[in-house]
PDB file of C-alpha atoms in Angstrom:
ATOM      1  CA  UNK A  25      44.667  31.309 -18.744  1.00  0.00           C
ATOM      2  CA  UNK A  26      41.584  31.038 -21.036  1.00  0.00           C
ATOM      3  CA  UNK A  27      37.785  31.362 -19.950  1.00  0.00           C
ATOM      4  CA  UNK A  28      35.157  29.853 -21.050  1.00  0.00           C
ATOM      5  CA  UNK A  29      31.393  30.903 -20.439  1.00  0.00           C
ATOM      6  CA  UNK A  30      28.393  28.864 -21.823  1.00  0.00           C
ATOM      7  CA  UNK A  31      24.941  30.385 -22.501  1.00  0.00           C
ATOM      8  CA  UNK A  32      21.682  29.759 -23.789  1.00  0.00           C
ATOM      9  CA  UNK A  33      20.527  26.663 -22.003  1.00  0.00           C
ATOM     10  CA  UNK A  34      17.196  25.653 -20.703  1.00  0.00           C
ATOM     11  CA  UNK A  35      14.289  23.387 -20.650  1.00  0.00           C
ATOM     12  CA  UNK A  36      12.656  23.088 -23.978  1.00  0.00           C
ATOM     13  CA  UNK A  37       9.567  20.361 -25.126  1.00  0.00           C
ATOM     14  CA  UNK A  38      10.723  17.487 -27.585  1.00  0.00           C
ATOM     15  CA  UNK A  39      11.204  18.569 -31.214  1.00  0.00           C
ATOM     16  CA  UNK A  40      12.056  21.861 -29.882  1.00  0.00           C
ATOM     17  CA  UNK A  41      15.496  23.959 -30.456  1.00  0.00           C
ATOM     18  CA  UNK A  42      18.285  25.701 -28.600  1.00  0.00           C
ATOM     19  CA  UNK A  43      21.182  27.334 -29.123  1.00  0.00           C
ATOM     20  CA  UNK A  44      24.169  27.676 -26.704  1.00  0.00           C
ATOM     21  CA  UNK A  45      26.984  30.048 -26.597  1.00  0.00           C
ATOM     22  CA  UNK A  46      30.353  30.009 -25.673  1.00  0.00           C
ATOM     23  CA  UNK A  47      32.174  33.245 -25.181  1.00  0.00           C
ATOM     24  CA  UNK A  48      36.105  32.800 -24.907  1.00  0.00           C
ATOM     25  CA  UNK A  49      38.000  35.919 -22.634  1.00  0.00           C
ATOM     26  CA  UNK A  50      40.917  35.576 -25.100  1.00  0.00           C
ATOM     27  CA  UNK A  51      42.702  37.700 -27.732  1.00  0.00           C
ATOM     28  CA  UNK A  52      43.491  34.476 -29.245  1.00  0.00           C
ATOM     29  CA  UNK A  53      40.351  32.806 -29.816  1.00  0.00           C
ATOM     30  CA  UNK A  54      41.492  31.959 -33.489  1.00  0.00           C
ATOM     31  CA  UNK A  55      43.998  29.929 -32.305  1.00  0.00           C
ATOM     32  CA  UNK A  56      42.071  27.398 -30.668  1.00  0.00           C
ATOM     33  CA  UNK A  57      40.042  24.549 -31.878  1.00  0.00           C
ATOM     34  CA  UNK A  58      36.775  24.102 -30.041  1.00  0.00           C
ATOM     35  CA  UNK A  59      34.275  21.466 -29.351  1.00  0.00           C
ATOM     36  CA  UNK A  60      31.264  20.799 -27.383  1.00  0.00           C
ATOM     37  CA  UNK A  61      30.650  17.934 -24.636  1.00  0.00           C
ATOM     38  CA  UNK A  62      27.553  16.957 -22.722  1.00  0.00           C
ATOM     39  CA  UNK A  63      27.470  14.958 -19.520  1.00  0.00           C
ATOM     40  CA  UNK A  64      23.744  13.020 -18.749  1.00  0.00           C
ATOM     41  CA  UNK A  65      23.288  12.436 -14.669  1.00  0.00           C
ATOM     42  CA  UNK A  66      25.464   9.015 -14.007  1.00  0.00           C
ATOM     43  CA  UNK A  67      27.024   9.108 -17.292  1.00  0.00           C
ATOM     44  CA  UNK A  68      30.691   9.764 -18.686  1.00  0.00           C
ATOM     45  CA  UNK A  69      31.022  13.483 -20.290  1.00  0.00           C
ATOM     46  CA  UNK A  70      30.618  12.447 -24.245  1.00  0.00           C
ATOM     47  CA  UNK A  71      31.581  14.230 -27.208  1.00  0.00           C
ATOM     48  CA  UNK A  72      29.302  16.087 -29.296  1.00  0.00           C
ATOM     49  CA  UNK A  73      30.712  18.414 -32.182  1.00  0.00           C
ATOM     50  CA  UNK A  74      34.025  19.818 -32.638  1.00  0.00           C
ATOM     51  CA  UNK A  75      35.396  22.701 -35.303  1.00  0.00           C
ATOM     52  CA  UNK A  76      38.580  23.480 -36.070  1.00  0.00           C
ATOM     53  CA  UNK A  77      40.107  27.168 -35.744  1.00  0.00           C
ATOM     54  CA  UNK A  78      38.770  28.875 -38.680  1.00  0.00           C
ATOM     55  CA  UNK A  79      35.806  26.633 -38.959  1.00  0.00           C
ATOM     56  CA  UNK A  80      35.888  25.298 -41.884  1.00  0.00           C
ATOM     57  CA  UNK A  81      36.386  21.793 -40.233  1.00  0.00           C
ATOM     58  CA  UNK A  82      33.561  20.355 -38.344  1.00  0.00           C
ATOM     59  CA  UNK A  83      32.798  16.726 -36.914  1.00  0.00           C
ATOM     60  CA  UNK A  84      29.373  15.195 -35.026  1.00  0.00           C
ATOM     61  CA  UNK A  85      29.015  12.367 -33.064  1.00  0.00           C
ATOM     62  CA  UNK A  86      26.644   9.942 -34.421  1.00  0.00           C
ATOM     63  CA  UNK A  87      23.858  10.953 -31.862  1.00  0.00           C
ATOM     64  CA  UNK A  88      23.551  14.675 -33.383  1.00  0.00           C
ATOM     65  CA  UNK A  89      24.663  14.642 -36.393  1.00  0.00           C
ATOM     66  CA  UNK A  90      22.305  15.987 -38.532  1.00  0.00           C
ATOM     67  CA  UNK A  91      20.421  17.936 -36.128  1.00  0.00           C
ATOM     68  CA  UNK A  92      23.151  20.053 -34.159  1.00  0.00           C
ATOM     69  CA  UNK A  93      25.226  22.279 -36.046  1.00  0.00           C
ATOM     70  CA  UNK A  94      28.777  24.138 -35.056  1.00  0.00           C
ATOM     71  CA  UNK A  95      29.891  27.058 -35.557  1.00  0.00           C
ATOM     72  CA  UNK A  96      31.989  30.067 -34.597  1.00  0.00           C
ATOM     73  CA  UNK A  97      32.789  33.771 -35.155  1.00  0.00           C
ATOM     74  CA  UNK A  98      36.207  34.484 -34.551  1.00  0.00           C
ATOM     75  CA  UNK A  99      35.607  38.274 -34.534  1.00  0.00           C
ATOM     76  CA  UNK A 100      33.541  37.599 -31.629  1.00  0.00           C
ATOM     77  CA  UNK A 101      35.515  35.164 -29.489  1.00  0.00           C
ATOM     78  CA  UNK A 102      32.087  32.920 -29.482  1.00  0.00           C
ATOM     79  CA  UNK A 103      31.741  29.167 -30.579  1.00  0.00           C
ATOM     80  CA  UNK A 104      27.420  28.577 -30.904  1.00  0.00           C
ATOM     81  CA  UNK A 105      26.077  24.811 -30.814  1.00  0.00           C
ATOM     82  CA  UNK A 106      22.409  25.253 -32.716  1.00  0.00           C
ATOM     83  CA  UNK A 107      20.496  21.981 -31.638  1.00  0.00           C
ATOM     84  CA  UNK A 108      17.262  21.130 -33.498  1.00  0.00           C
ATOM     85  CA  UNK A 109      14.656  18.351 -33.224  1.00  0.00           C
ATOM     86  CA  UNK A 110      15.804  17.874 -29.674  1.00  0.00           C
ATOM     87  CA  UNK A 111      15.089  14.719 -28.031  1.00  0.00           C
ATOM     88  CA  UNK A 112      15.158  13.266 -24.185  1.00  0.00           C
ATOM     89  CA  UNK A 113      18.411  11.974 -24.482  1.00  0.00           C
ATOM     90  CA  UNK A 114      19.856  15.212 -25.233  1.00  0.00           C
ATOM     91  CA  UNK A 115      19.448  15.977 -21.933  1.00  0.00           C
ATOM     92  CA  UNK A 116      22.381  16.787 -20.050  1.00  0.00           C
ATOM     93  CA  UNK A 117      25.037  19.673 -18.611  1.00  0.00           C
ATOM     94  CA  UNK A 118      26.679  20.921 -21.969  1.00  0.00           C
ATOM     95  CA  UNK A 119      30.157  21.772 -21.661  1.00  0.00           C
ATOM     96  CA  UNK A 120      32.636  24.229 -24.126  1.00  0.00           C
ATOM     97  CA  UNK A 121      35.735  23.272 -24.492  1.00  0.00           C
ATOM     98  CA  UNK A 122      39.108  24.439 -26.092  1.00  0.00           C
ATOM     99  CA  UNK A 123      42.366  23.201 -26.927  1.00  0.00           C
ATOM    100  CA  UNK A 124      45.254  24.626 -28.516  1.00  0.00           C
ATOM    101  CA  UNK A 125      46.267  24.059 -32.214  1.00  0.00           C
ATOM    102  CA  UNK A 126      44.100  23.947 -35.238  1.00  0.00           C
ATOM    103  CA  UNK A 127      42.786  20.204 -35.406  1.00  0.00           C
ATOM    104  CA  UNK A 128      39.860  18.768 -33.356  1.00  0.00           C
ATOM    105  CA  UNK A 129      39.704  16.299 -31.345  1.00  0.00           C
ATOM    106  CA  UNK A 130      36.705  14.151 -30.207  1.00  0.00           C
ATOM    107  CA  UNK A 131      38.805  12.877 -26.789  1.00  0.00           C
ATOM    108  CA  UNK A 132      37.883  15.400 -23.958  1.00  0.00           C
ATOM    109  CA  UNK A 133      41.269  15.161 -22.180  1.00  0.00           C
ATOM    110  CA  UNK A 134      42.478  16.346 -25.339  1.00  0.00           C
ATOM    111  CA  UNK A 135      41.193  19.930 -23.977  1.00  0.00           C
ATOM    112  CA  UNK A 136      43.315  22.085 -21.872  1.00  0.00           C
ATOM    113  CA  UNK A 137      40.224  24.628 -21.241  1.00  0.00           C
ATOM    114  CA  UNK A 138      36.726  23.848 -20.016  1.00  0.00           C
ATOM    115  CA  UNK A 139      33.623  26.114 -19.236  1.00  0.00           C
ATOM    116  CA  UNK A 140      31.481  25.830 -16.084  1.00  0.00           C
ATOM    117  CA  UNK A 141      28.479  24.137 -18.316  1.00  0.00           C
ATOM    118  CA  UNK A 142      24.912  24.745 -19.207  1.00  0.00           C
ATOM    119  CA  UNK A 143      21.943  22.597 -18.607  1.00  0.00           C
ATOM    120  CA  UNK A 144      19.826  21.468 -21.022  1.00  0.00           C
ATOM    121  CA  UNK A 145      16.381  19.726 -20.394  1.00  0.00           C
ATOM    122  CA  UNK A 146      14.486  18.231 -22.814  1.00  0.00           C
ATOM    123  CA  UNK A 147      10.570  17.238 -21.548  1.00  0.00           C
ATOM    124  CA  UNK A 148       7.649  16.198 -22.513  1.00  0.00           C
TER     125      UNK A 148
END
């Protein structure tokens, strides 16, 4: 069983930056495509970004493209989400997710493994 643990959330002012990390407890991390999702209060969980096994392929939702960057370090079993130019609408619990296979997916049910989430709050 793969365990995912997110960290790096917090409160930041509008226009600020945060870097989220997700550490995986598996020796087969490099076999997983990874993604970040987020869920704001009263809203459904939505796709943010995903990355393939090697890190060579990435995709982003339209609302974060150009501001967020996903990356991974397979030697450290960790995936990152660098978030810049944060806006109040980015406030949410951010979840790390993993799925076996090379290709990523924007559909949340495609992912087998989930972290517990980390809160990101953007305030004025």
